[in-house]
mmCIF file of C-alpha atoms in Angstrom:
data_model
loop_
_atom_site.group_PDB
_atom_site.id
_atom_site.type_symbol
_atom_site.label_atom_id
_atom_site.label_comp_id
_atom_site.label_asym_id
_atom_site.label_seq_id
_atom_site.Cartn_x
_atom_site.Cartn_y
_atom_site.Cartn_z
ATOM 1 C CA UNK U 28 -22.444 -17.625 -15.712
ATOM 2 C CA UNK U 29 -22.572 -21.189 -16.879
ATOM 3 C CA UNK U 30 -20.719 -23.589 -14.583
ATOM 4 C CA UNK U 31 -19.411 -20.744 -12.438
ATOM 5 C CA UNK U 32 -19.534 -20.727 -8.658
ATOM 6 C CA UNK U 33 -20.639 -17.530 -6.966
ATOM 7 C CA UNK U 34 -18.420 -16.753 -3.950
ATOM 8 C CA UNK U 35 -17.775 -13.759 -1.733
ATOM 9 C CA UNK U 36 -15.152 -12.916 0.859
ATOM 10 C CA UNK U 37 -15.874 -13.163 4.567
ATOM 11 C CA UNK U 38 -15.022 -9.926 6.317
ATOM 12 C CA UNK U 39 -15.553 -8.423 9.722
ATOM 13 C CA UNK U 40 -19.030 -6.990 9.094
ATOM 14 C CA UNK U 41 -20.378 -5.429 12.255
ATOM 15 C CA UNK U 42 -21.645 -8.019 14.677
ATOM 16 C CA UNK U 43 -21.884 -11.008 12.313
ATOM 17 C CA UNK U 44 -19.491 -13.842 13.088
ATOM 18 C CA UNK U 45 -17.827 -15.783 10.280
ATOM 19 C CA UNK U 46 -20.207 -18.701 10.913
ATOM 20 C CA UNK U 47 -23.257 -16.415 10.742
ATOM 21 C CA UNK U 48 -21.933 -14.895 7.513
ATOM 22 C CA UNK U 49 -21.484 -18.310 5.894
ATOM 23 C CA UNK U 50 -25.006 -19.381 6.847
ATOM 24 C CA UNK U 51 -26.430 -16.120 5.499
ATOM 25 C CA UNK U 52 -24.438 -16.457 2.261
ATOM 26 C CA UNK U 53 -25.766 -19.986 1.800
ATOM 27 C CA UNK U 54 -29.324 -18.817 2.461
ATOM 28 C CA UNK U 55 -29.153 -16.093 -0.209
ATOM 29 C CA UNK U 56 -27.638 -18.387 -2.830
ATOM 30 C CA UNK U 57 -23.862 -18.147 -2.738
ATOM 31 C CA UNK U 58 -21.940 -21.312 -3.601
ATOM 32 C CA UNK U 59 -18.902 -20.540 -1.495
ATOM 33 C CA UNK U 60 -16.697 -18.003 0.161
ATOM 34 C CA UNK U 61 -13.166 -16.758 0.604
ATOM 35 C CA UNK U 62 -11.543 -16.787 4.020
ATOM 36 C CA UNK U 63 -10.032 -13.409 4.826
ATOM 37 C CA UNK U 64 -7.563 -14.177 7.612
ATOM 38 C CA UNK U 65 -5.619 -10.956 7.649
ATOM 39 C CA UNK U 66 -5.373 -11.059 11.421
ATOM 40 C CA UNK U 67 -4.507 -14.771 11.657
ATOM 41 C CA UNK U 68 -7.337 -15.229 14.125
ATOM 42 C CA UNK U 69 -9.924 -17.001 12.004
ATOM 43 C CA UNK U 70 -11.044 -20.481 13.037
ATOM 44 C CA UNK U 71 -10.253 -22.053 9.664
ATOM 45 C CA UNK U 72 -11.044 -25.573 10.920
ATOM 46 C CA UNK U 73 -14.580 -24.525 11.879
ATOM 47 C CA UNK U 74 -15.159 -22.765 8.545
ATOM 48 C CA UNK U 75 -13.933 -25.766 6.555
ATOM 49 C CA UNK U 76 -16.225 -28.041 8.571
ATOM 50 C CA UNK U 77 -19.188 -25.716 7.996
ATOM 51 C CA UNK U 78 -18.443 -25.424 4.279
ATOM 52 C CA UNK U 79 -18.575 -29.217 3.987
ATOM 53 C CA UNK U 80 -21.811 -29.399 5.994
ATOM 54 C CA UNK U 81 -23.418 -26.716 3.820
ATOM 55 C CA UNK U 82 -22.003 -28.103 0.558
ATOM 56 C CA UNK U 83 -20.127 -24.875 -0.127
ATOM 57 C CA UNK U 84 -16.661 -24.298 -1.525
ATOM 58 C CA UNK U 85 -13.831 -22.226 -0.106
ATOM 59 C CA UNK U 86 -12.402 -20.556 -3.180
ATOM 60 C CA UNK U 87 -9.340 -18.974 -1.572
ATOM 61 C CA UNK U 88 -7.620 -17.890 1.602
ATOM 62 C CA UNK U 89 -6.352 -14.333 2.002
ATOM 63 C CA UNK U 90 -3.133 -14.262 3.998
ATOM 64 C CA UNK U 91 -2.273 -11.295 6.205
ATOM 65 C CA UNK U 92 -0.996 -8.344 4.211
ATOM 66 C CA UNK U 93 0.323 -6.220 7.046
ATOM 67 C CA UNK U 94 3.812 -7.743 6.727
ATOM 68 C CA UNK U 95 4.122 -8.163 2.966
ATOM 69 C CA UNK U 96 6.541 -5.257 2.689
ATOM 70 C CA UNK U 97 8.647 -6.935 5.398
ATOM 71 C CA UNK U 98 9.357 -9.701 2.872
ATOM 72 C CA UNK U 99 11.691 -7.192 1.167
ATOM 73 C CA UNK U 100 13.495 -6.226 4.361
ATOM 74 C CA UNK U 101 16.890 -7.949 4.707
ATOM 75 C CA UNK U 102 16.607 -7.997 8.516
ATOM 76 C CA UNK U 103 15.059 -10.680 10.791
ATOM 77 C CA UNK U 104 11.631 -9.080 10.418
ATOM 78 C CA UNK U 105 11.634 -10.383 6.835
ATOM 79 C CA UNK U 106 12.227 -13.935 8.024
ATOM 80 C CA UNK U 107 9.227 -13.678 10.327
ATOM 81 C CA UNK U 108 7.071 -12.542 7.407
ATOM 82 C CA UNK U 109 8.303 -15.466 5.277
ATOM 83 C CA UNK U 110 7.524 -17.961 8.046
ATOM 84 C CA UNK U 111 4.036 -16.511 8.397
ATOM 85 C CA UNK U 112 3.275 -16.760 4.676
ATOM 86 C CA UNK U 113 4.600 -20.320 4.464
ATOM 87 C CA UNK U 114 2.369 -21.226 7.406
ATOM 88 C CA UNK U 115 -0.593 -19.763 5.493
ATOM 89 C CA UNK U 116 0.301 -21.853 2.426
ATOM 90 C CA UNK U 117 0.366 -24.919 4.656
ATOM 91 C CA UNK U 118 -3.049 -23.990 6.064
ATOM 92 C CA UNK U 119 -4.381 -23.901 2.503
ATOM 93 C CA UNK U 120 -2.896 -27.300 1.710
ATOM 94 C CA UNK U 121 -4.198 -28.855 4.923
ATOM 95 C CA UNK U 122 -7.741 -27.748 4.096
ATOM 96 C CA UNK U 123 -7.533 -28.216 0.321
ATOM 97 C CA UNK U 124 -8.039 -24.507 -0.324
ATOM 98 C CA UNK U 125 -6.696 -24.084 -3.858
ATOM 99 C CA UNK U 126 -5.524 -20.455 -3.810
ATOM 100 C CA UNK U 127 -3.691 -18.283 -1.304
ATOM 101 C CA UNK U 128 -3.976 -14.554 -1.920
ATOM 102 C CA UNK U 129 -1.240 -12.237 -0.700
ATOM 103 C CA UNK U 130 0.120 -8.818 -1.489
ATOM 104 C CA UNK U 131 3.539 -8.279 -3.000
ATOM 105 C CA UNK U 132 4.126 -4.961 -1.258
ATOM 106 C CA UNK U 133 2.345 -2.373 0.838
ATOM 107 C CA UNK U 134 3.428 1.233 1.061
ATOM 108 C CA UNK U 135 4.709 3.610 -1.577
ATOM 109 C CA UNK U 136 7.305 5.290 0.586
ATOM 110 C CA UNK U 137 9.240 2.410 2.118
ATOM 111 C CA UNK U 138 12.944 2.703 1.489
ATOM 112 C CA UNK U 139 14.301 -0.527 3.003
ATOM 113 C CA UNK U 140 13.656 -2.683 -0.029
ATOM 114 C CA UNK U 141 16.158 -5.392 -0.873
ATOM 115 C CA UNK U 142 15.361 -7.021 -4.206
ATOM 116 C CA UNK U 143 17.472 -10.036 -3.270
ATOM 117 C CA UNK U 144 15.643 -10.534 0.029
ATOM 118 C CA UNK U 145 12.219 -10.140 -1.584
ATOM 119 C CA UNK U 146 12.963 -12.540 -4.412
ATOM 120 C CA UNK U 147 14.445 -15.097 -2.034
ATOM 121 C CA UNK U 148 11.559 -14.948 0.428
ATOM 122 C CA UNK U 149 8.713 -14.862 -2.075
ATOM 123 C CA UNK U 150 10.557 -17.555 -4.039
ATOM 124 C CA UNK U 151 10.582 -19.878 -1.049
ATOM 125 C CA UNK U 152 6.875 -19.225 -0.451
ATOM 126 C CA UNK U 153 6.174 -19.994 -4.124
ATOM 127 C CA UNK U 154 8.247 -23.201 -3.992
ATOM 128 C CA UNK U 155 6.409 -24.393 -0.883
ATOM 129 C CA UNK U 156 3.071 -23.573 -2.494
ATOM 130 C CA UNK U 157 4.089 -25.522 -5.604
ATOM 131 C CA UNK U 158 5.151 -28.516 -3.504
ATOM 132 C CA UNK U 159 1.761 -28.508 -1.788
ATOM 133 C CA UNK U 160 -0.343 -27.810 -4.884
ATOM 134 C CA UNK U 161 -1.490 -24.364 -3.759
ATOM 135 C CA UNK U 162 -1.654 -21.523 -6.273
ATOM 136 C CA UNK U 163 -0.544 -18.037 -5.246
ATOM 137 C CA UNK U 164 -2.384 -14.889 -6.250
ATOM 138 C CA UNK U 165 -0.851 -11.434 -5.786
ATOM 139 C CA UNK U 166 -3.189 -8.466 -5.466
ATOM 140 C CA UNK U 167 -3.547 -4.777 -4.673
ATOM 141 C CA UNK U 168 0.140 -4.009 -4.747
ATOM 142 C CA UNK U 169 1.276 -0.524 -3.798
ATOM 143 C CA UNK U 170 4.542 0.034 -5.580
ATOM 144 C CA UNK U 171 3.846 -1.857 -8.795
ATOM 145 C CA UNK U 172 7.549 -2.201 -9.510
ATOM 146 C CA UNK U 173 7.810 -4.857 -6.777
ATOM 147 C CA UNK U 174 4.996 -6.852 -8.314
ATOM 148 C CA UNK U 175 6.833 -6.596 -11.643
ATOM 149 C CA UNK U 176 10.011 -7.920 -10.003
ATOM 150 C CA UNK U 177 8.132 -10.950 -8.685
ATOM 151 C CA UNK U 178 6.375 -11.634 -11.953
#
């Protein structure tokens, strides 16, 4: 893997804190890590500081996925999901994390989908990401048709 950086995602592994995970990853030879902030409770500032101290990279930031299907809901709940994702994009920009990972949809059986609402909300997240120089990555979509709509 010439000129490739070896990174792995931080997760909630038993008793290990994020800081302990990063130090262990460094010790065993990883070049960097991905912040998995699905609960919006990760101390991103501390991880960025540690990454700099340990000369590691942060390859991406995984935004919460528990509200991604709300992005397609025409009600106020969809606006809350949009605000949350835009905040995550801004976190990436603030810390110079190049990629924000999110899901396009979660749940095969949801019937409240509004294509207009989804396109509008994901579009505004994409525009904000573009303004800030953050790339978006969509993954693990349940209901592939919604990923196709966004693409």
